[in-house]
mmCIF file of C-alpha atoms in Angstrom:
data_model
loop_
_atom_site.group_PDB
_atom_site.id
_atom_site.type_symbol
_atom_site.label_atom_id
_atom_site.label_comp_id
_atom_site.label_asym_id
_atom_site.label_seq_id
_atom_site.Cartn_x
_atom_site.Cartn_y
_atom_site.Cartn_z
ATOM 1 C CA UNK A 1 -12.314 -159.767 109.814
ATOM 2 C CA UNK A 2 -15.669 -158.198 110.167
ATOM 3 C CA UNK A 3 -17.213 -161.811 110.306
ATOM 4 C CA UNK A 4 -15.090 -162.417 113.483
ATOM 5 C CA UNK A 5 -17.436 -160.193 115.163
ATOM 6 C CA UNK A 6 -20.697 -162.357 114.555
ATOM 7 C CA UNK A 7 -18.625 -166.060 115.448
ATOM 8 C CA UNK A 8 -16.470 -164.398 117.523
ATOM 9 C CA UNK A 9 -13.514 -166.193 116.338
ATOM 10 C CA UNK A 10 -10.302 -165.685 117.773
ATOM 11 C CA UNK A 11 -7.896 -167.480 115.894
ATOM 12 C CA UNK A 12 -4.200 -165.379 117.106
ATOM 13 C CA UNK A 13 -3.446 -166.704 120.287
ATOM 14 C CA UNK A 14 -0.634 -165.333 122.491
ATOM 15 C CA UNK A 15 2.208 -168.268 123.101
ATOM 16 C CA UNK A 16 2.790 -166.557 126.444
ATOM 17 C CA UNK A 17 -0.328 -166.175 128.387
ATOM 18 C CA UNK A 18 -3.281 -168.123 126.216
ATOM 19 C CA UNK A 19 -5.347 -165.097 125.459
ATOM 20 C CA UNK A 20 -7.241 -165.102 121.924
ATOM 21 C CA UNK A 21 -7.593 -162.513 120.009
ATOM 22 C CA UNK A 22 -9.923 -162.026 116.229
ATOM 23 C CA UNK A 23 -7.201 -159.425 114.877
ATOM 24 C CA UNK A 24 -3.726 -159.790 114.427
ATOM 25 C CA UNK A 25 -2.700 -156.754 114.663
ATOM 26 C CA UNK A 26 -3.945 -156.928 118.366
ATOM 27 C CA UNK A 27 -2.270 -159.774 119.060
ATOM 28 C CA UNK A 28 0.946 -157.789 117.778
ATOM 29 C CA UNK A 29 -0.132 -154.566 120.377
ATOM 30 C CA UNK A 30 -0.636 -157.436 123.010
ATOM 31 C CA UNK A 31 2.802 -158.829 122.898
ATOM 32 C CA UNK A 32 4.021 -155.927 123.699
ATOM 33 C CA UNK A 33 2.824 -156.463 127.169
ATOM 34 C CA UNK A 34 5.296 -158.798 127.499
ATOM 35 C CA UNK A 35 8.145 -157.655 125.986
ATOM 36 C CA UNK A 36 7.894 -154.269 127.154
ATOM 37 C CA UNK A 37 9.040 -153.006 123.739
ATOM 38 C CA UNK A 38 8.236 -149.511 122.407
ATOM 39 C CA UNK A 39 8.774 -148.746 118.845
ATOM 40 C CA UNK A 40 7.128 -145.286 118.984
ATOM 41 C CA UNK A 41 8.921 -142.829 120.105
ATOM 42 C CA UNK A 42 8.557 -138.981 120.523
ATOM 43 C CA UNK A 43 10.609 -136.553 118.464
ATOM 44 C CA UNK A 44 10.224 -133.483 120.846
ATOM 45 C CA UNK A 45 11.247 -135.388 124.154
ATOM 46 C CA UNK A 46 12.196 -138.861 122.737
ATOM 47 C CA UNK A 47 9.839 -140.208 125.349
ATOM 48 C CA UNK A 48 8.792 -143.838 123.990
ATOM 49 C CA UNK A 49 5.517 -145.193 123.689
ATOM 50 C CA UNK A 50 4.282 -148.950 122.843
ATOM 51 C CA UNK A 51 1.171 -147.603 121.246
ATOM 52 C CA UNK A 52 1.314 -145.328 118.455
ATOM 53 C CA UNK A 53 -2.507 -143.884 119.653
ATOM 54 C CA UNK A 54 -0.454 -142.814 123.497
ATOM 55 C CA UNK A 55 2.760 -141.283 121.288
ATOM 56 C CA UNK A 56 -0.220 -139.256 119.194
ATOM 57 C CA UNK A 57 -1.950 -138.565 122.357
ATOM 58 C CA UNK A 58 1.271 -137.506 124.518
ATOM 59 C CA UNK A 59 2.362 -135.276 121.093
ATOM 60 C CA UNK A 60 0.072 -132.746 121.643
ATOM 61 C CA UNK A 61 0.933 -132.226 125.349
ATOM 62 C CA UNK A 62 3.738 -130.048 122.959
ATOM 63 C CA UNK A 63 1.725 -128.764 120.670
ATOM 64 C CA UNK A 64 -0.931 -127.529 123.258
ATOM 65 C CA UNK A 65 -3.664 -128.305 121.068
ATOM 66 C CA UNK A 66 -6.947 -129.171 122.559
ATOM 67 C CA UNK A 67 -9.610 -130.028 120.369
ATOM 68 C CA UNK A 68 -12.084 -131.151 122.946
ATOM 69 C CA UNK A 69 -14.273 -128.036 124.102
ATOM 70 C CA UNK A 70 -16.908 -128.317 127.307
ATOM 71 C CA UNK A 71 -20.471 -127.136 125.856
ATOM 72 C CA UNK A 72 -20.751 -125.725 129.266
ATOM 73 C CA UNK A 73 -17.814 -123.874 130.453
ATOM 74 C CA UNK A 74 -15.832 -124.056 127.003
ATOM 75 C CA UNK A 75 -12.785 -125.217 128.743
ATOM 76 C CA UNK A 76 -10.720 -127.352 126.264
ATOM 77 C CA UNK A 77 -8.630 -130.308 126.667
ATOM 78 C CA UNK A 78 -5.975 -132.599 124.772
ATOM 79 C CA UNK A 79 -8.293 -135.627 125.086
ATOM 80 C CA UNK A 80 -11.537 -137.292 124.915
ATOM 81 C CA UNK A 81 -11.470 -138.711 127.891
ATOM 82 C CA UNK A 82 -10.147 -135.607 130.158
ATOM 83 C CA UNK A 83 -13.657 -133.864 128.261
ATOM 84 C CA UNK A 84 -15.781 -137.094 129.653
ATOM 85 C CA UNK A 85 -14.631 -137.098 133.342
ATOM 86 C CA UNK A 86 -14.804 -133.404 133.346
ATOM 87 C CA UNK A 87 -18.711 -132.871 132.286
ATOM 88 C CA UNK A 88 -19.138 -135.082 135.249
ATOM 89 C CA UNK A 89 -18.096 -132.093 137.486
ATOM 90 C CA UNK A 90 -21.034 -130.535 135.919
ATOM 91 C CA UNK A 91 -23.468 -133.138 136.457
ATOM 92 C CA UNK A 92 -22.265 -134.313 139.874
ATOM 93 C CA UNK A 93 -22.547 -137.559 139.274
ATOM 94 C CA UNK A 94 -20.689 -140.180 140.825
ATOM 95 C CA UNK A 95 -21.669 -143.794 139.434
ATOM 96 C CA UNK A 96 -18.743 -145.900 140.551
ATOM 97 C CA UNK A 97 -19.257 -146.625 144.471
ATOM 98 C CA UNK A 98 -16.818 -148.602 147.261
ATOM 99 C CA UNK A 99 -18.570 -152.276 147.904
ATOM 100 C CA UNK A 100 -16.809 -152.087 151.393
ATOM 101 C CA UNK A 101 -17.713 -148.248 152.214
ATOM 102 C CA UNK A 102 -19.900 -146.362 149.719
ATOM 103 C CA UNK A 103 -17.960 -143.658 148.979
ATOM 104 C CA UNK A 104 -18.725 -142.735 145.220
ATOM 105 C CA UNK A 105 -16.698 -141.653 142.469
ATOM 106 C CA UNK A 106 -17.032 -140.266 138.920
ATOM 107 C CA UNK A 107 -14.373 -141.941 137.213
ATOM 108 C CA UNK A 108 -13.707 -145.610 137.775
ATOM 109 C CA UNK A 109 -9.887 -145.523 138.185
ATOM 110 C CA UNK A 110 -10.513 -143.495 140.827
ATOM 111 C CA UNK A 111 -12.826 -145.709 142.518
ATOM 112 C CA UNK A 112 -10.021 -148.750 141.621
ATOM 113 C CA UNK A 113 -7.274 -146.480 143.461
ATOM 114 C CA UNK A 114 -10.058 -145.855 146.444
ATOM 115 C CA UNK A 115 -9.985 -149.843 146.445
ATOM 116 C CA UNK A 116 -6.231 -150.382 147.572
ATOM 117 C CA UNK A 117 -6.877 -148.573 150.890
ATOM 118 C CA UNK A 118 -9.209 -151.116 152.055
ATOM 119 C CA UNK A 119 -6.853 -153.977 150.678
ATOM 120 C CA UNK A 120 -3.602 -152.099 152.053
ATOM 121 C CA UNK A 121 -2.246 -152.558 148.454
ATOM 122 C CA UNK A 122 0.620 -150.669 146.677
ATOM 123 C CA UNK A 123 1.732 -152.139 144.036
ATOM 124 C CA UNK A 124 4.194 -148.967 142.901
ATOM 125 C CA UNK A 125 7.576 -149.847 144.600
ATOM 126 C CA UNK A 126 10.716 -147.908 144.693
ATOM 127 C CA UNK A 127 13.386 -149.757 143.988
ATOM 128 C CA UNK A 128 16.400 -147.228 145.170
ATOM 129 C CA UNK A 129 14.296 -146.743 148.729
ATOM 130 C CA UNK A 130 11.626 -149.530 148.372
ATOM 131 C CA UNK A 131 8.674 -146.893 149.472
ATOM 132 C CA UNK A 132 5.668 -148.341 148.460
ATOM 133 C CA UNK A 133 2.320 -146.133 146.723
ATOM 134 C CA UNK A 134 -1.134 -146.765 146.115
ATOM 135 C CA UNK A 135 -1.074 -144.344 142.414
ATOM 136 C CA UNK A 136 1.301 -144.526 139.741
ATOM 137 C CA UNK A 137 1.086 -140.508 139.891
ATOM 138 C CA UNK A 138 2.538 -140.724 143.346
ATOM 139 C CA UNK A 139 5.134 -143.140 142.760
ATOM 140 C CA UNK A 140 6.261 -140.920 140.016
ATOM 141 C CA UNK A 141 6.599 -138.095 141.464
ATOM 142 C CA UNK A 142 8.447 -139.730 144.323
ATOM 143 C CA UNK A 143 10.835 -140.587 141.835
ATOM 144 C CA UNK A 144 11.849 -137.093 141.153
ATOM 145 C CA UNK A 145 13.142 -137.254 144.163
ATOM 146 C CA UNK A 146 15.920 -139.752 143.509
ATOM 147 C CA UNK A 147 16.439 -138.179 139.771
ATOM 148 C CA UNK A 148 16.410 -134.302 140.757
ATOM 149 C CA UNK A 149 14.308 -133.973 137.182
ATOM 150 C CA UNK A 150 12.690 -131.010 137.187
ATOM 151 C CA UNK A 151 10.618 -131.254 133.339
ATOM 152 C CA UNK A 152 8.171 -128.199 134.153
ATOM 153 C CA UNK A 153 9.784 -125.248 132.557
ATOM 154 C CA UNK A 154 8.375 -122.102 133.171
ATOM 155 C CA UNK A 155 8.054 -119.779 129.841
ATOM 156 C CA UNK A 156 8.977 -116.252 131.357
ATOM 157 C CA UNK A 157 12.225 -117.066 133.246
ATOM 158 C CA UNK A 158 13.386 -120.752 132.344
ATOM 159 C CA UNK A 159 12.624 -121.780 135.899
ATOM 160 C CA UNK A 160 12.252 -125.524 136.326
ATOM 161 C CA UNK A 161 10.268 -127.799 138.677
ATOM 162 C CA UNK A 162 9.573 -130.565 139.337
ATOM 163 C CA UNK A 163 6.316 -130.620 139.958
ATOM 164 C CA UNK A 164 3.433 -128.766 137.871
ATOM 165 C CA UNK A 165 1.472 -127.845 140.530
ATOM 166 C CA UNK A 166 4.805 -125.779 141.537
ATOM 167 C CA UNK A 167 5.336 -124.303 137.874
ATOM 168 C CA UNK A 168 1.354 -123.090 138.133
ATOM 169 C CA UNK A 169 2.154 -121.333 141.773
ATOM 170 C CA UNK A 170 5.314 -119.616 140.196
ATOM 171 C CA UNK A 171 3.913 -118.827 137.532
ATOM 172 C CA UNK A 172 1.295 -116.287 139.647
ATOM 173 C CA UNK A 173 4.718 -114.653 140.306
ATOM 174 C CA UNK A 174 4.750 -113.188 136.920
ATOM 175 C CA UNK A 175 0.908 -112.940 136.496
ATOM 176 C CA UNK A 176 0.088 -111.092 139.953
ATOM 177 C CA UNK A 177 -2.828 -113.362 139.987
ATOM 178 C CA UNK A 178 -4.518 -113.388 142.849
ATOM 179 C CA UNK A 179 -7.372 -116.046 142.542
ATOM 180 C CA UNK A 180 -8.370 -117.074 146.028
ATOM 181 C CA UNK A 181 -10.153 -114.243 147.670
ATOM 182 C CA UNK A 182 -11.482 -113.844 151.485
ATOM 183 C CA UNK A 183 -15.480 -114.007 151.196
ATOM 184 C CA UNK A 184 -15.910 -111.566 154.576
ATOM 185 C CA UNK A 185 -13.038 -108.588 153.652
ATOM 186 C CA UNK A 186 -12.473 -109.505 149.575
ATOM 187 C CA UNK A 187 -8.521 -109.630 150.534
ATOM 188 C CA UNK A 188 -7.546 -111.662 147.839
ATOM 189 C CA UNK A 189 -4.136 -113.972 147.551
ATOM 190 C CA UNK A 190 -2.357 -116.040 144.832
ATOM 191 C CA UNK A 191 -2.265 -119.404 146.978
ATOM 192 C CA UNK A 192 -5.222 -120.801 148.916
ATOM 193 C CA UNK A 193 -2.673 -122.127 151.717
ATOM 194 C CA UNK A 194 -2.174 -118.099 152.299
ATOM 195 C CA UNK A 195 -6.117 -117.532 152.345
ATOM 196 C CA UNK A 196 -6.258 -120.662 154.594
ATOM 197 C CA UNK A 197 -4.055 -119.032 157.235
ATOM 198 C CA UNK A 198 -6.061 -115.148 156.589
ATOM 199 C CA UNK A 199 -9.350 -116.535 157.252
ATOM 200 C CA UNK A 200 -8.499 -117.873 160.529
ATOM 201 C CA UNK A 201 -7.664 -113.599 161.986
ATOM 202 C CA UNK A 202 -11.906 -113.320 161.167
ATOM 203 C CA UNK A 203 -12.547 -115.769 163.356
ATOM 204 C CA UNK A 204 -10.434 -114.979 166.161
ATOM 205 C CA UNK A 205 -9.886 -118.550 166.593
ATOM 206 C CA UNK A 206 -6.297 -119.355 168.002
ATOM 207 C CA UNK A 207 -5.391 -123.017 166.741
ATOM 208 C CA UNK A 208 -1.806 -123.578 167.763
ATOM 209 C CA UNK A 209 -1.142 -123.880 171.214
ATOM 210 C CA UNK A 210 2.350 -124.467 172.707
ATOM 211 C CA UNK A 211 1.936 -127.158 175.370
ATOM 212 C CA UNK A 212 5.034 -126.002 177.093
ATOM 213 C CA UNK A 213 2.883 -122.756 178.698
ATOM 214 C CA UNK A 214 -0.136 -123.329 176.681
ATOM 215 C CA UNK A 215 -0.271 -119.985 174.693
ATOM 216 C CA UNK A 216 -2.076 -120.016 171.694
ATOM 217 C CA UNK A 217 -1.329 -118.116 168.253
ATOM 218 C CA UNK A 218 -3.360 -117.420 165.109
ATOM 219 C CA UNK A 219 -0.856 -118.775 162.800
ATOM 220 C CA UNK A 220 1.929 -121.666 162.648
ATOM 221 C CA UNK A 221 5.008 -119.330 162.124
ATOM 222 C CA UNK A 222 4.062 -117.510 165.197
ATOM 223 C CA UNK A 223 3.633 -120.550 167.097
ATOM 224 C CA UNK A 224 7.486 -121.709 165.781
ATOM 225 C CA UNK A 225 9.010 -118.556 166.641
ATOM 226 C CA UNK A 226 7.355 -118.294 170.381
ATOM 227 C CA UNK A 227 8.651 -122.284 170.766
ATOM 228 C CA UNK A 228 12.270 -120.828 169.750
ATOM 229 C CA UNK A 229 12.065 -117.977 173.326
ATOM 230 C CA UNK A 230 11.840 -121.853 175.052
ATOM 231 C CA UNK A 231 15.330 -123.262 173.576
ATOM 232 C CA UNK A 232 17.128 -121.246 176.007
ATOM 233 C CA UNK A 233 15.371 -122.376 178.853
ATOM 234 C CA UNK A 234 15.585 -126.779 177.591
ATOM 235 C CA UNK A 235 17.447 -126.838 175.577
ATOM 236 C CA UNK A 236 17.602 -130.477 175.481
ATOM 237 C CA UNK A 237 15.843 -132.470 173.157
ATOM 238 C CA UNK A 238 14.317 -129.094 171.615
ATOM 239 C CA UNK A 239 14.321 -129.840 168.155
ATOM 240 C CA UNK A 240 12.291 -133.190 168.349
ATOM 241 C CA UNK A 241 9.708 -131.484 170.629
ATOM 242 C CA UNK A 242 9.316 -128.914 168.336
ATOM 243 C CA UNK A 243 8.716 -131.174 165.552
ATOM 244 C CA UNK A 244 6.403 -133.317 167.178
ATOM 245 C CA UNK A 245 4.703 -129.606 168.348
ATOM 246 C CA UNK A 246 4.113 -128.465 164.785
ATOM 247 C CA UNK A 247 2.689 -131.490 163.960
ATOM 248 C CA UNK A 248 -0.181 -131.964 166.741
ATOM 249 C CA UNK A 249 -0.769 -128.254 166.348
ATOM 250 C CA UNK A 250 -1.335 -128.130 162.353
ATOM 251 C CA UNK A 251 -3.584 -131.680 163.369
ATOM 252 C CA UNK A 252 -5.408 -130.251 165.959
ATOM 253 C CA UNK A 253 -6.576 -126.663 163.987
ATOM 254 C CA UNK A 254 -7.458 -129.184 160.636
ATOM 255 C CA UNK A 255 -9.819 -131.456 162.877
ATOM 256 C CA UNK A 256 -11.431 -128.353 164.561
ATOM 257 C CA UNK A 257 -11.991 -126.358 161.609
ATOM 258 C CA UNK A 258 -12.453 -128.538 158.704
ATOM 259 C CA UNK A 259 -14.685 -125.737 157.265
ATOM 260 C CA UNK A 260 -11.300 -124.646 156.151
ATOM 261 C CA UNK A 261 -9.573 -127.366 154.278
#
């Protein structure tokens, strides 16, 4: 076997697509491909695998072990490669760039994903609503959707989502974390959408206009409820006004004060 690797032999070739391999036991992992079998499953969620290195890697997602420790910051993660692309948030550097744009990127899947805007790909199809998405992560959680799964659990009070980026907002609930904090008064507030909408009273900016009598409010939910003293006046048509209304407002304040975002 270790000769292979100076003659570069391949002698297990796939039946199905041509390609050569020097080992057979990746030939065996390459089939797989094809078949779409996988003989490894979990024995926590019975989630199956067809490589027994993604079943060991997925396994400690339960076990919460992370053995791979930043020299910098000491955060840990589950795997190598989480460790790799996050000491690049350290270094700043960015060495995969867009052919068509620039734009850099420190990991290359992202740059890949970056790539199917400029070719209008999605390759992740729905097939109970046929939506289309450019990541796997999106099509996935679209999915939810359709399946009502909610697999984030939170530990104090059984809660369930179905998204982890809700789980880590509720669980701030039980915490009273607040870790987004206003640089000019130190208010402080456990979701940055909240700190978003405080730091716009220091500037005494007024983003959201109502272009029925062109009044402007501070915040969105003031902005609804002045719309709603209109519904009694037109009535008709109301609610798609208002919709489109919310809409141009929130786009308008983001494009003015992208300082904020």
């Amino acid at each position: 076997m270790h000769l292979r690797t100076h003659t570069d032999e391949k002698p297990f070739v796939c039946e199905v697509c041509t390609k050569a391999f020097s080992l057979k036991s990746s030939l065996d992992r390459h089939l797989r491909t094809h078949t779409k079998e996988k003989p490894f499953a979990c024995d926590v969620c019975a989630k199956r695998f067809s490589e027994k290195s993604d079943l060991k890697k997925h396994f400690r997602r339960h076990t919460k072990e992370k053995r791979f420790e930043c020299n910098v910051c000491n955060k840990a993660f589950c795997e190598k490669c989480n460790l790799k692309t996050h000491l690049l948030t350290h270094t700043k550097e960015k060495p995969f760039a867009c052919d068509a744009c620039g734009k850099a990127f420190s990991v290359k899947s992202n740059l890949m994903m970056h790539l199917r805007t400029h070719m209008k790909e999605k390759p992740f199809t729905c097939e109970l609503c046929n939506k289309a998405f450019i990541r796997k992560s999106d099509f996935e959680r679209h999915s939810r959707i359709h399946t009502k799964e909610k697999r984030f659990a939170c530990d104090v009070c059984t809660k369930r989502f179905s998204e982890k980026s809700d789980l880590k907002r509720h669980l701030l609930t039980h915490t009273k974390e607040k870790p987004f904090s206003c640089d000019v008064c130190t208010k402080a507030f456990s979701q940055k959408s909240y700190l978003k909408s405080h730091l716009v009273t220091h500037m005494n900016e007024k983003p959201y206009a109502c272009d029925i009598c062109n009044k402007t409010f501070s915040w969105l939910k003031c902005l609804k409820s002045h719309l709603r003293a209109h519904t009694e006046k037109e009535p008709i048509g109301l609610q798609q006004h208002l919709e489109s209304t919310f809409t141009d407002s929130y786009e308008e304040a983001t494009e003015s004060m992208p300082h904020l975002l």
